[in-house]
Short mmCIF file of C-alpha atoms in Angstrom, two decimals:
data_model
loop_
_atom_site.label_atom_id
_atom_site.label_comp_id
_atom_site.label_asym_id
_atom_site.label_seq_id
_atom_site.Cartn_x
_atom_site.Cartn_y
_atom_site.Cartn_z
CA GLY A 749 6.50 11.30 13.77
CA ILE A 750 7.66 7.67 14.15
CA ALA A 751 9.40 7.76 10.53
CA HIS A 752 11.80 10.28 12.66
CA HIS A 753 12.74 7.51 14.57
CA SER A 754 16.28 5.42 13.59
CA TRP A 755 15.98 2.44 11.45
CA SER A 756 16.57 -0.17 14.27
CA SER A 757 14.27 1.50 16.64
CA LEU A 758 11.11 2.17 13.97
CA VAL A 759 10.03 -1.40 14.04
CA HIS A 760 10.10 -1.66 17.87
CA VAL A 761 7.97 1.64 18.18
CA LEU A 762 5.62 0.07 15.61
CA ARG A 763 5.60 -3.18 18.09
CA HIS A 764 3.55 -0.86 20.73
CA ASP A 765 1.73 0.94 17.86
CA GLY A 766 0.25 -1.87 16.21
CA SER A 767 0.89 -0.63 12.62
CA PRO A 768 2.84 -2.78 9.95
CA PRO A 769 6.22 -0.88 9.23
CA GLY A 770 6.16 -0.85 5.74
CA TYR A 771 4.56 2.56 5.22
CA TYR A 772 6.75 4.28 8.16
CA LEU A 773 10.05 2.75 6.79
CA LEU A 774 9.43 4.05 3.11
CA LEU A 775 8.36 7.19 4.77
CA ARG A 776 11.81 7.25 6.34
CA ALA A 777 13.63 6.82 3.09
CA TRP A 778 11.67 9.35 1.72
CA ILE A 779 12.34 11.89 4.59
CA ALA A 780 15.90 11.27 3.99
CA TRP A 781 15.71 12.26 0.10
CA PHE A 782 13.23 15.19 0.40
CA GLY A 783 13.04 16.45 3.90
CA ASP A 784 10.19 16.26 6.44
CA GLY A 785 8.40 19.36 5.69
CA GLU A 786 4.30 19.23 5.32
CA ARG A 787 5.20 19.47 1.29
CA ALA A 788 7.57 16.94 1.35
CA THR A 789 5.90 14.34 3.10
CA HIS A 790 2.58 14.55 1.88
CA ALA A 791 4.04 14.62 -1.39
CA LEU A 792 4.87 10.71 -1.37
CA SER A 793 1.09 10.50 -1.14
CA LEU A 794 0.13 12.50 -3.74
CA VAL A 795 2.94 10.13 -6.01
CA PHE A 796 0.94 7.32 -5.07
CA GLY A 797 -2.53 9.06 -5.92
CA VAL A 798 -1.10 10.13 -9.24
CA ALA A 799 0.10 6.58 -10.30
CA CYS A 800 -3.38 5.03 -9.17
CA VAL A 801 -5.19 6.65 -12.28
CA PRO A 802 -2.87 5.01 -14.91
CA LEU A 803 -2.98 1.78 -12.81
CA ALA A 804 -6.80 2.10 -12.69
CA TYR A 805 -7.14 2.57 -16.37
CA ALA A 806 -4.90 -0.64 -16.73
CA ALA A 807 -6.97 -2.52 -14.45
CA GLY A 808 -10.29 -1.75 -16.37
CA ARG A 809 -9.09 -1.83 -19.46
CA LEU A 810 -7.35 -5.39 -18.47
CA VAL A 811 -10.72 -6.71 -16.90
CA PHE A 812 -13.20 -5.16 -19.55
CA ASP A 813 -12.19 -3.05 -22.20
CA ARG A 814 -10.63 0.49 -23.07
CA ARG A 815 -13.63 2.73 -22.14
CA THR A 816 -14.04 1.08 -18.97
CA GLY A 817 -10.62 1.67 -17.89
CA LEU A 818 -10.76 5.53 -19.25
CA VAL A 819 -14.26 5.19 -16.66
CA CYS A 820 -12.07 3.52 -14.14
CA ALA A 821 -9.54 6.26 -14.63
CA LEU A 822 -11.65 9.09 -14.43
CA PHE A 823 -13.02 7.64 -11.54
CA ALA A 824 -9.50 7.50 -9.57
CA ALA A 825 -8.84 10.96 -10.52
CA LEU A 826 -12.02 12.16 -8.90
CA SER A 827 -12.47 9.67 -6.22
CA PRO A 828 -12.66 12.41 -2.86
CA TYR A 829 -10.97 9.27 -0.96
CA LEU A 830 -8.04 9.35 -3.36
CA THR A 831 -8.10 13.38 -3.45
CA TYR A 832 -8.24 13.75 0.38
CA TYR A 833 -5.78 11.32 1.06
CA ALA A 834 -3.46 12.67 -1.68
CA GLN A 835 -2.86 15.74 0.65
CA GLU A 836 -1.99 13.60 3.87
CA THR A 837 1.17 11.68 5.26
CA ARG A 838 -0.70 8.66 5.77
CA MET A 839 -0.52 5.18 4.03
CA TYR A 840 -4.17 5.28 2.38
CA GLU A 841 -2.81 6.50 -1.12
CA LEU A 842 -0.11 3.83 -0.81
CA GLU A 843 -2.58 1.08 -0.25
CA ALA A 844 -5.24 1.92 -2.60
CA PHE A 845 -2.30 1.80 -5.19
CA LEU A 846 -1.42 -1.69 -4.03
CA SER A 847 -4.79 -2.66 -3.91
CA LEU A 848 -4.90 -1.76 -8.07
CA VAL A 849 -1.53 -3.56 -8.21
CA VAL A 850 -3.19 -6.74 -6.38
CA CYS A 851 -6.40 -6.35 -8.65
CA LEU A 852 -4.18 -6.87 -12.29
CA ALA A 853 -2.07 -9.29 -10.67
CA TYR A 854 -4.99 -11.52 -9.14
CA VAL A 855 -7.08 -11.14 -12.41
CA GLN A 856 -4.03 -12.41 -14.61
CA ALA A 857 -2.88 -15.04 -12.12
CA ILE A 858 -5.84 -16.51 -10.57
CA LEU A 859 -8.85 -15.47 -12.43
CA ARG A 860 -7.08 -15.99 -16.02
CA GLY A 861 -4.44 -18.37 -14.84
CA ARG A 862 -1.30 -17.01 -16.07
CA ARG A 863 1.10 -17.86 -13.50
CA ARG A 864 3.79 -15.62 -14.44
CA TRP A 865 1.81 -13.16 -12.66
CA ALA A 866 1.90 -14.88 -9.29
CA PRO A 867 4.87 -13.43 -8.22
CA LEU A 868 3.43 -9.92 -8.54
CA LEU A 869 0.27 -10.93 -6.76
CA VAL A 870 2.70 -12.22 -4.17
CA ILE A 871 4.64 -8.98 -3.65
CA GLY A 872 1.48 -6.77 -3.93
CA LEU A 873 -0.29 -8.83 -1.21
CA ALA A 874 2.86 -9.02 0.89
CA ALA A 875 3.27 -5.03 0.35
CA MET A 876 0.04 -4.43 1.38
CA VAL A 877 -0.34 -6.57 4.70
CA TYR A 878 3.28 -4.56 5.83
CA THR A 879 1.20 -1.36 4.82
CA HIS A 880 -1.79 -1.67 7.01
CA ASN A 881 -3.70 -4.54 9.11
CA TRP A 882 -7.26 -4.28 7.01
CA ALA A 883 -5.15 -6.02 4.07
CA LEU A 884 -5.43 -8.97 5.69
CA PHE A 885 -9.12 -8.62 5.20
CA LEU A 886 -8.56 -8.51 1.39
CA CYS A 887 -6.33 -11.69 1.69
CA VAL A 888 -9.49 -13.53 3.39
CA GLY A 889 -11.98 -12.19 0.18
CA LEU A 890 -9.25 -13.48 -2.39
CA ALA A 891 -9.63 -16.85 -0.81
CA VAL A 892 -13.05 -17.03 -0.56
CA ALA A 893 -13.62 -15.63 -4.00
CA THR A 894 -11.02 -18.34 -5.43
CA ALA A 895 -13.36 -21.09 -3.74
CA VAL A 896 -16.23 -19.64 -4.66
CA VAL A 897 -15.62 -18.55 -8.63
CA VAL A 898 -12.40 -20.25 -9.73
CA ARG A 899 -12.30 -23.50 -7.88
CA GLU A 900 -9.38 -25.04 -10.05
CA ARG A 901 -6.85 -22.41 -9.10
CA LEU A 902 -7.23 -22.90 -5.68
CA GLY A 903 -3.79 -24.93 -5.86
CA LEU A 904 -2.07 -21.82 -7.44
CA PHE A 905 -3.98 -19.25 -4.53
CA ALA A 906 -2.72 -21.78 -2.50
CA ILE A 907 1.11 -21.39 -3.56
CA VAL A 908 0.39 -17.53 -3.29
CA ALA A 909 -0.96 -17.03 0.18
CA ALA A 910 1.62 -19.85 1.35
CA ALA A 911 4.24 -17.20 0.07
CA VAL A 912 2.89 -14.52 1.75
CA ALA A 913 2.05 -15.96 4.68
CA VAL A 914 5.98 -16.65 5.00
CA LEU A 915 7.29 -13.24 3.88
CA TYR A 916 4.55 -11.94 6.67
CA LEU A 917 5.61 -14.28 9.47
CA PRO A 918 8.01 -11.92 11.11
CA TRP A 919 5.32 -9.39 11.68
CA VAL A 920 2.89 -11.57 13.16
CA THR A 921 4.10 -11.51 16.83
CA SER A 922 3.82 -7.51 16.52
CA LEU A 923 0.52 -7.93 14.84
CA LEU A 924 -0.98 -10.46 17.60
#
């Protein structure tokens, strides 16, 4: 129902709902292209759910090895959580997809010090916090992990965090 509101009123409606606008704006665009039937709206979640499988492989392979990547892909393909929410018109599949993007970018940018991955980490985290409020807990967790595990990269993480904060600033009043 929220995604049926006009572009201009959608954000206003969400300020009363408490949810960030990212998923609903994406769903609004999806509905414009594919319709608002149950199958059409569920297909958006399915796209992100299916995309989690190769992304889980890439994350597992990047962090460990090919075998781990295959196990991660298998877990993603068989995950009851991902399977269930791939059949719902909800933001959880998008959030799972983005969390894998953030995982890849965090490992590369912060843990391995490859700065060119930092913009992807900023985009991934910003997209996550605009998709679901609970992504803020992931941001805190990454900050703690950085402080404990790779203290020497706190400066880079601070830059990433500041960029995400600036991008999220327009929504903070609604969150509060």
